[in-house]
């Protein structure tokens, strides 16, 4: 390979290298691409057999680099990466020398083992293999031999199906790396599972390794030097272990050590007395157990109470599956190729691997049906022999690992049941390709036998939508999935009535999929005639054992239906507003303002659906025109459009809408504040966007040209994105503040955040 | 007692690399592979068994040789009906470790009658050349005798020697244990342990 001028792998490696370091991609952007499995080209892996792809190890080195925390906005520099690598290589060489050479070899004049007793030189009483002295370096050496034996026992059975790991030299290197790690981390030492974490790292580094004479750029040659594969793999392993090592802890730390380390009041560990323990032992709870419990009993419970209850009822202890999932970072749950893809995203997101816990939750959601329907044994089977997902029939569908990562991120950003419901539907639609995608798009009619998730051809990704209003980001989204395509297909017909129907079914779909509401809402079949809803007053016969009185239930149903109708009308108005063509409107500013309001209203609808308030705030729902625009008018022409908010004081030139019950104009709201307009408690800002801003300034995303950018953020596309699947959301990004999501606006660009439509323009 | 299908929980313990996973797979799937990965945490398989009394579903729990007891949780060990202790006849160390595996198991599972709790001891890898053998049958039997006459089998997961017989014994022992444990099911978990007292209260059924 080294002799040939430019081999395929070398050119692929060069391509990857240039993409990372000379294409001007910011670090954030690189991470983004990695998460979506788009960072590295697959061309380099000449065969589909190899689990890795060219350049992956460079990306990992970049993500996991300890030496220099990269600024998210800056572009990574090869030189600084190289600096760090040089240092870690030196360190590894030193440690290897120090930890693996027998003590006699380390001495300047090594005494031979046989002569030590009679030799009266220096510290030989201490330094001889038979000395019982505590500080005898030989005792450490012998203990090390035992550790090495344990390690090599596992190394020998590392990925037994891969010939690569059967080579003696590779096994030797892996053993050395693990030994050096165990020697430098004496509290944990070597634990089973570490070998399987190291192996993919080593594989990836080795995959990219080039020799001295490789015809690639100088820096690349040094970064991927074949001479330093082991050292680099060690550095990566050491970095990964920073995030994972606590899950390997198996013994109570020495209190003295804890004090030395200034960890505070036993931060990571709890001493508890088992109340009914006959032995009265003070049990130390291993961090892995705590993490597993946290995943199942906090995180999962929060996002999917039903699933949690099912596991709880069966008595599934989270560590039964969690230990393996977490310690190995999912190498047993997915094959090597998929594992590496998953790691791309995990490393890119956060070197501390905090996302791994949410990956676990997302994985639980993926096997939700099996878990809820199954008994203890079948539940365990699903968890311990995690099913490999079906191959998506869609060519442009995201890989299931990508989907998993995005689910994990979404859950992390907004841990609530509706996120989980959305994810369930997406899993159903994208991974479990079944009849429901072939359903005629126009009538997502319910069939009695199909489970709830299976229903949805349309996926109202409400949470996604609300949590990522920065729709400019859609520019770098992967291609559309089925639900979107269906939805868009419908919307693009421009048949307004149809649109309303779609939205309405989406809303009712959504309602049914919010666990809390769905528990008691049994919406009668809402087919294509679901709008208007007057003809749907038939209530199915209730059995006598129904806990609520019939009257109560009917009343409840009535209320819901009324609310549905109101929401539907509001949505109709929103769609109308959003669909208006900018070019055919005289007053573009006013239109934009209305769009802003429409989005406000949409956000309110979301809040209603999430929080299920007792009463609707009409003025927040339909803004200026208070819902007087009947749905029949939806298709009417431009001039007749309701100009809901046009009576606002600063826009006197616009056409007066046929408003019957105008509401008092709310207080003006500052533009910057608009992100928080999504909060339920806040009074509706009528003037969402400042009229002064006028020039479109899209955040640069991937250098797509301006008109394309605008087209993507145009209302019709935006409406479509209501039915989006998460893959189109470019992750990871900090979520904008929402009523339910975490608030972290540190890195959110305000200008993106409050302009989901691209309706606002900037100077 | 009605002859319903019983669910028996069996836990397999022993040092890393003695062949726990291999034994379990040989028994359940009648297969041997040199390609087993190290078990991380725990793994399980189920097997339907016909005993003289009634059909039995055995839930076999394979554990990692290096796993510490506290990480799998007390509940994992609590409901066990039988514990299989495995060592490698070619490794003296793995044999010596049986003592602590047994002790630790009893501490964690806190059975009502620790002295009576059924263990089955398997000396695995007897297919390996005799010259490499480090634990004689006599030595193993002596230990089992001392621990209350534990059943001992010399097995080979690779050659399928004695595996079926060993697990049949496991099933029978577990079934007995399960019926006995039912006597205690009315008592809370913290029922004070006193072998004499429990015997007198337990024999009336």
Short mmCIF file of N, CA and C in Angstrom, two decimals, chain A residues 419-504:
data_model
loop_
_atom_site.label_atom_id
_atom_site.label_comp_id
_atom_site.label_asym_id
_atom_site.label_seq_id
_atom_site.Cartn_x
_atom_site.Cartn_y
_atom_site.Cartn_z
N UNK A 419 -42.64 13.65 24.01
CA UNK A 419 -41.45 13.32 23.23
C UNK A 419 -41.39 11.82 23.00
N UNK A 420 -41.65 11.10 24.07
CA UNK A 420 -41.61 9.65 23.95
C UNK A 420 -42.66 9.15 22.98
N UNK A 421 -43.85 9.75 23.04
CA UNK A 421 -44.92 9.33 22.12
C UNK A 421 -44.51 9.58 20.69
N UNK A 422 -43.90 10.71 20.47
CA UNK A 422 -43.43 11.02 19.13
C UNK A 422 -42.40 10.00 18.67
N UNK A 423 -41.48 9.70 19.56
CA UNK A 423 -40.43 8.75 19.21
C UNK A 423 -41.02 7.39 18.90
N UNK A 424 -42.01 7.01 19.67
CA UNK A 424 -42.64 5.72 19.41
C UNK A 424 -43.24 5.68 18.01
N UNK A 425 -43.85 6.77 17.64
CA UNK A 425 -44.46 6.79 16.32
C UNK A 425 -43.38 6.76 15.24
N UNK A 426 -42.33 7.46 15.50
CA UNK A 426 -41.26 7.47 14.51
C UNK A 426 -40.62 6.10 14.36
N UNK A 427 -40.41 5.47 15.49
CA UNK A 427 -39.87 4.11 15.42
C UNK A 427 -40.76 3.22 14.59
N UNK A 428 -42.05 3.41 14.83
CA UNK A 428 -43.01 2.59 14.12
C UNK A 428 -42.92 2.86 12.62
N UNK A 429 -42.85 4.10 12.30
CA UNK A 429 -42.89 4.46 10.89
C UNK A 429 -41.58 4.19 10.18
N UNK A 430 -40.49 4.39 10.87
CA UNK A 430 -39.21 4.34 10.17
C UNK A 430 -38.47 3.03 10.31
N UNK A 431 -38.67 2.37 11.41
CA UNK A 431 -37.90 1.14 11.60
C UNK A 431 -38.75 -0.10 11.37
N UNK A 432 -40.01 0.05 11.63
CA UNK A 432 -40.89 -1.09 11.59
C UNK A 432 -41.78 -0.98 10.37
N UNK A 433 -41.17 -0.83 9.24
CA UNK A 433 -41.95 -0.56 8.05
C UNK A 433 -43.03 -1.63 7.91
N UNK A 434 -44.25 -1.21 8.07
CA UNK A 434 -45.34 -2.17 7.89
C UNK A 434 -46.47 -1.50 7.14
N UNK A 435 -47.63 -2.13 7.22
CA UNK A 435 -48.71 -1.69 6.35
C UNK A 435 -49.06 -0.22 6.53
N UNK A 436 -48.79 0.30 7.69
CA UNK A 436 -49.33 1.64 7.94
C UNK A 436 -48.73 2.71 7.04
N UNK A 437 -47.52 2.44 6.53
CA UNK A 437 -46.99 3.45 5.62
C UNK A 437 -47.64 3.38 4.25
N UNK A 438 -48.20 2.23 3.95
CA UNK A 438 -48.85 2.13 2.65
C UNK A 438 -50.30 2.60 2.68
N UNK A 439 -50.71 3.01 3.82
CA UNK A 439 -52.08 3.51 3.93
C UNK A 439 -52.29 4.68 3.00
N UNK A 440 -53.47 4.76 2.43
CA UNK A 440 -53.74 5.94 1.61
C UNK A 440 -53.59 7.18 2.46
N UNK A 441 -52.80 8.09 2.00
CA UNK A 441 -52.47 9.25 2.82
C UNK A 441 -53.67 10.12 3.15
N UNK A 442 -54.65 10.11 2.29
CA UNK A 442 -55.76 11.03 2.52
C UNK A 442 -56.62 10.63 3.70
N UNK A 443 -56.66 9.38 4.01
CA UNK A 443 -57.53 8.97 5.10
C UNK A 443 -56.79 8.10 6.11
N UNK A 444 -56.18 8.75 7.02
CA UNK A 444 -55.52 7.99 8.08
C UNK A 444 -56.57 7.44 9.04
N UNK A 445 -57.39 6.60 8.50
CA UNK A 445 -58.53 6.12 9.26
C UNK A 445 -58.07 5.06 10.25
N UNK A 446 -58.73 5.08 11.35
CA UNK A 446 -58.33 4.12 12.39
C UNK A 446 -58.92 2.74 12.10
N UNK A 447 -58.12 1.79 12.32
CA UNK A 447 -58.64 0.42 12.31
C UNK A 447 -58.59 -0.09 13.72
N UNK A 448 -59.62 -0.81 14.10
CA UNK A 448 -59.73 -1.16 15.52
C UNK A 448 -58.57 -2.00 16.05
N UNK A 449 -58.04 -2.89 15.23
CA UNK A 449 -57.09 -3.84 15.78
C UNK A 449 -55.66 -3.32 15.84
N UNK A 450 -55.42 -2.25 15.16
CA UNK A 450 -54.04 -1.80 15.09
C UNK A 450 -53.69 -1.01 16.32
N UNK A 451 -52.51 -1.22 16.78
CA UNK A 451 -52.11 -0.53 18.00
C UNK A 451 -51.99 0.96 17.74
N UNK A 452 -51.92 1.66 18.81
CA UNK A 452 -52.00 3.10 18.72
C UNK A 452 -50.89 3.68 17.84
N UNK A 453 -49.69 3.22 18.08
CA UNK A 453 -48.59 3.81 17.34
C UNK A 453 -48.67 3.47 15.86
N UNK A 454 -49.22 2.29 15.58
CA UNK A 454 -49.22 1.83 14.21
C UNK A 454 -50.10 2.71 13.34
N UNK A 455 -50.95 3.44 13.98
CA UNK A 455 -51.91 4.22 13.24
C UNK A 455 -51.29 5.28 12.36
N UNK A 456 -50.28 5.83 12.86
CA UNK A 456 -49.96 7.15 12.39
C UNK A 456 -49.21 7.18 11.09
N UNK A 457 -49.87 7.59 10.09
CA UNK A 457 -49.15 7.90 8.88
C UNK A 457 -48.58 9.29 9.00
N UNK A 458 -49.28 10.06 9.74
CA UNK A 458 -48.84 11.43 9.93
C UNK A 458 -48.28 11.57 11.32
N UNK A 459 -47.13 12.12 11.34
CA UNK A 459 -46.53 12.23 12.65
C UNK A 459 -46.44 13.70 13.03
N UNK A 460 -47.32 14.07 13.88
CA UNK A 460 -47.22 15.45 14.32
C UNK A 460 -46.10 15.58 15.34
N UNK A 461 -45.01 15.99 14.89
CA UNK A 461 -43.84 16.03 15.77
C UNK A 461 -43.88 17.34 16.52
N UNK A 462 -44.81 17.38 17.41
CA UNK A 462 -45.01 18.64 18.04
C UNK A 462 -43.81 19.08 18.84
N UNK A 463 -43.31 18.17 19.61
CA UNK A 463 -42.22 18.55 20.48
C UNK A 463 -41.01 18.97 19.69
N UNK A 464 -40.76 18.17 18.71
CA UNK A 464 -39.62 18.49 17.88
C UNK A 464 -39.77 19.88 17.32
N UNK A 465 -40.96 20.09 16.87
CA UNK A 465 -41.19 21.38 16.25
C UNK A 465 -40.99 22.51 17.24
N UNK A 466 -41.58 22.32 18.38
CA UNK A 466 -41.51 23.43 19.31
C UNK A 466 -40.15 23.57 19.94
N UNK A 467 -39.46 22.48 20.01
CA UNK A 467 -38.17 22.59 20.64
C UNK A 467 -37.09 23.07 19.69
N UNK A 468 -37.38 22.98 18.47
CA UNK A 468 -36.37 23.41 17.51
C UNK A 468 -36.98 24.36 16.52
N UNK A 469 -37.35 25.48 17.01
CA UNK A 469 -38.00 26.39 16.09
C UNK A 469 -37.02 26.96 15.07
N UNK A 470 -35.78 26.74 15.27
CA UNK A 470 -34.81 27.28 14.33
C UNK A 470 -34.89 26.52 13.04
N UNK A 471 -35.85 26.84 12.25
CA UNK A 471 -36.06 26.01 11.08
C UNK A 471 -35.09 26.30 9.97
N UNK A 472 -34.33 27.32 10.17
CA UNK A 472 -33.26 27.52 9.21
C UNK A 472 -32.34 26.31 9.23
N UNK A 473 -32.33 25.63 10.34
CA UNK A 473 -31.44 24.49 10.45
C UNK A 473 -31.88 23.36 9.55
N UNK A 474 -33.11 23.44 9.17
CA UNK A 474 -33.60 22.38 8.30
C UNK A 474 -32.81 22.31 7.02
N UNK A 475 -32.11 23.37 6.76
CA UNK A 475 -31.36 23.41 5.51
C UNK A 475 -30.40 22.25 5.39
N UNK A 476 -29.82 21.85 6.50
CA UNK A 476 -28.85 20.78 6.39
C UNK A 476 -29.45 19.44 6.77
N UNK A 477 -30.75 19.33 6.64
CA UNK A 477 -31.40 18.11 7.05
C UNK A 477 -31.26 17.02 6.01
N UNK A 478 -31.27 15.79 6.50
CA UNK A 478 -31.28 14.68 5.56
C UNK A 478 -32.61 14.62 4.81
N UNK A 479 -32.69 13.80 3.81
CA UNK A 479 -33.92 13.75 3.02
C UNK A 479 -35.13 13.36 3.85
N UNK A 480 -36.27 13.63 3.28
CA UNK A 480 -37.51 13.42 4.02
C UNK A 480 -37.83 11.95 4.20
N UNK A 481 -38.54 11.67 5.29
CA UNK A 481 -39.02 10.32 5.51
C UNK A 481 -40.44 10.19 5.02
N UNK A 482 -40.95 9.02 5.18
CA UNK A 482 -42.30 8.77 4.67
C UNK A 482 -43.34 9.75 5.19
N UNK A 483 -43.40 9.89 6.52
CA UNK A 483 -44.48 10.73 7.01
C UNK A 483 -44.43 12.13 6.42
N UNK A 484 -43.22 12.64 6.33
CA UNK A 484 -43.10 13.98 5.79
C UNK A 484 -43.52 14.02 4.34
N UNK A 485 -43.08 13.02 3.61
CA UNK A 485 -43.38 13.04 2.19
C UNK A 485 -44.88 12.98 1.97
N UNK A 486 -45.51 12.16 2.77
CA UNK A 486 -46.95 12.07 2.65
C UNK A 486 -47.58 13.40 2.97
N UNK A 487 -47.11 13.92 4.08
CA UNK A 487 -47.69 15.17 4.53
C UNK A 487 -47.44 16.27 3.52
N UNK A 488 -46.23 16.30 3.01
CA UNK A 488 -45.93 17.36 2.08
C UNK A 488 -46.73 17.19 0.81
N UNK A 489 -46.83 15.93 0.40
CA UNK A 489 -47.59 15.66 -0.81
C UNK A 489 -48.99 16.24 -0.70
N UNK A 490 -49.56 16.05 0.45
CA UNK A 490 -50.90 16.58 0.67
C UNK A 490 -50.91 18.09 0.63
N UNK A 491 -49.99 18.63 1.36
CA UNK A 491 -50.00 20.07 1.51
C UNK A 491 -49.71 20.75 0.19
N UNK A 492 -48.89 20.12 -0.59
CA UNK A 492 -48.49 20.77 -1.81
C UNK A 492 -49.63 20.84 -2.82
N UNK A 493 -50.62 20.06 -2.60
CA UNK A 493 -51.75 20.20 -3.50
C UNK A 493 -52.41 21.55 -3.34
N UNK A 494 -52.16 22.11 -2.21
CA UNK A 494 -52.69 23.44 -1.99
C UNK A 494 -54.19 23.44 -1.80
N UNK A 495 -54.73 22.33 -1.55
CA UNK A 495 -56.17 22.27 -1.37
C UNK A 495 -56.45 22.57 0.09
N UNK A 496 -56.96 23.71 0.30
CA UNK A 496 -56.99 24.18 1.68
C UNK A 496 -57.84 23.30 2.57
N UNK A 497 -58.93 22.87 2.05
CA UNK A 497 -59.77 22.03 2.86
C UNK A 497 -59.00 20.78 3.26
N UNK A 498 -58.32 20.26 2.30
CA UNK A 498 -57.50 19.09 2.55
C UNK A 498 -56.48 19.35 3.63
N UNK A 499 -55.93 20.51 3.56
CA UNK A 499 -54.92 20.85 4.55
C UNK A 499 -55.52 20.83 5.94
N UNK A 500 -56.68 21.43 6.00
CA UNK A 500 -57.31 21.46 7.32
C UNK A 500 -57.59 20.06 7.83
N UNK A 501 -58.01 19.24 6.89
CA UNK A 501 -58.29 17.87 7.31
C UNK A 501 -57.04 17.22 7.84
N UNK A 502 -56.00 17.43 7.08
CA UNK A 502 -54.74 16.82 7.49
C UNK A 502 -54.35 17.28 8.87
N UNK A 503 -54.43 18.57 9.03
CA UNK A 503 -54.00 19.10 10.31
C UNK A 503 -54.89 18.61 11.43
N UNK A 504 -56.17 18.55 11.11
CA UNK A 504 -57.07 18.10 12.14
C UNK A 504 -56.82 16.67 12.53
#
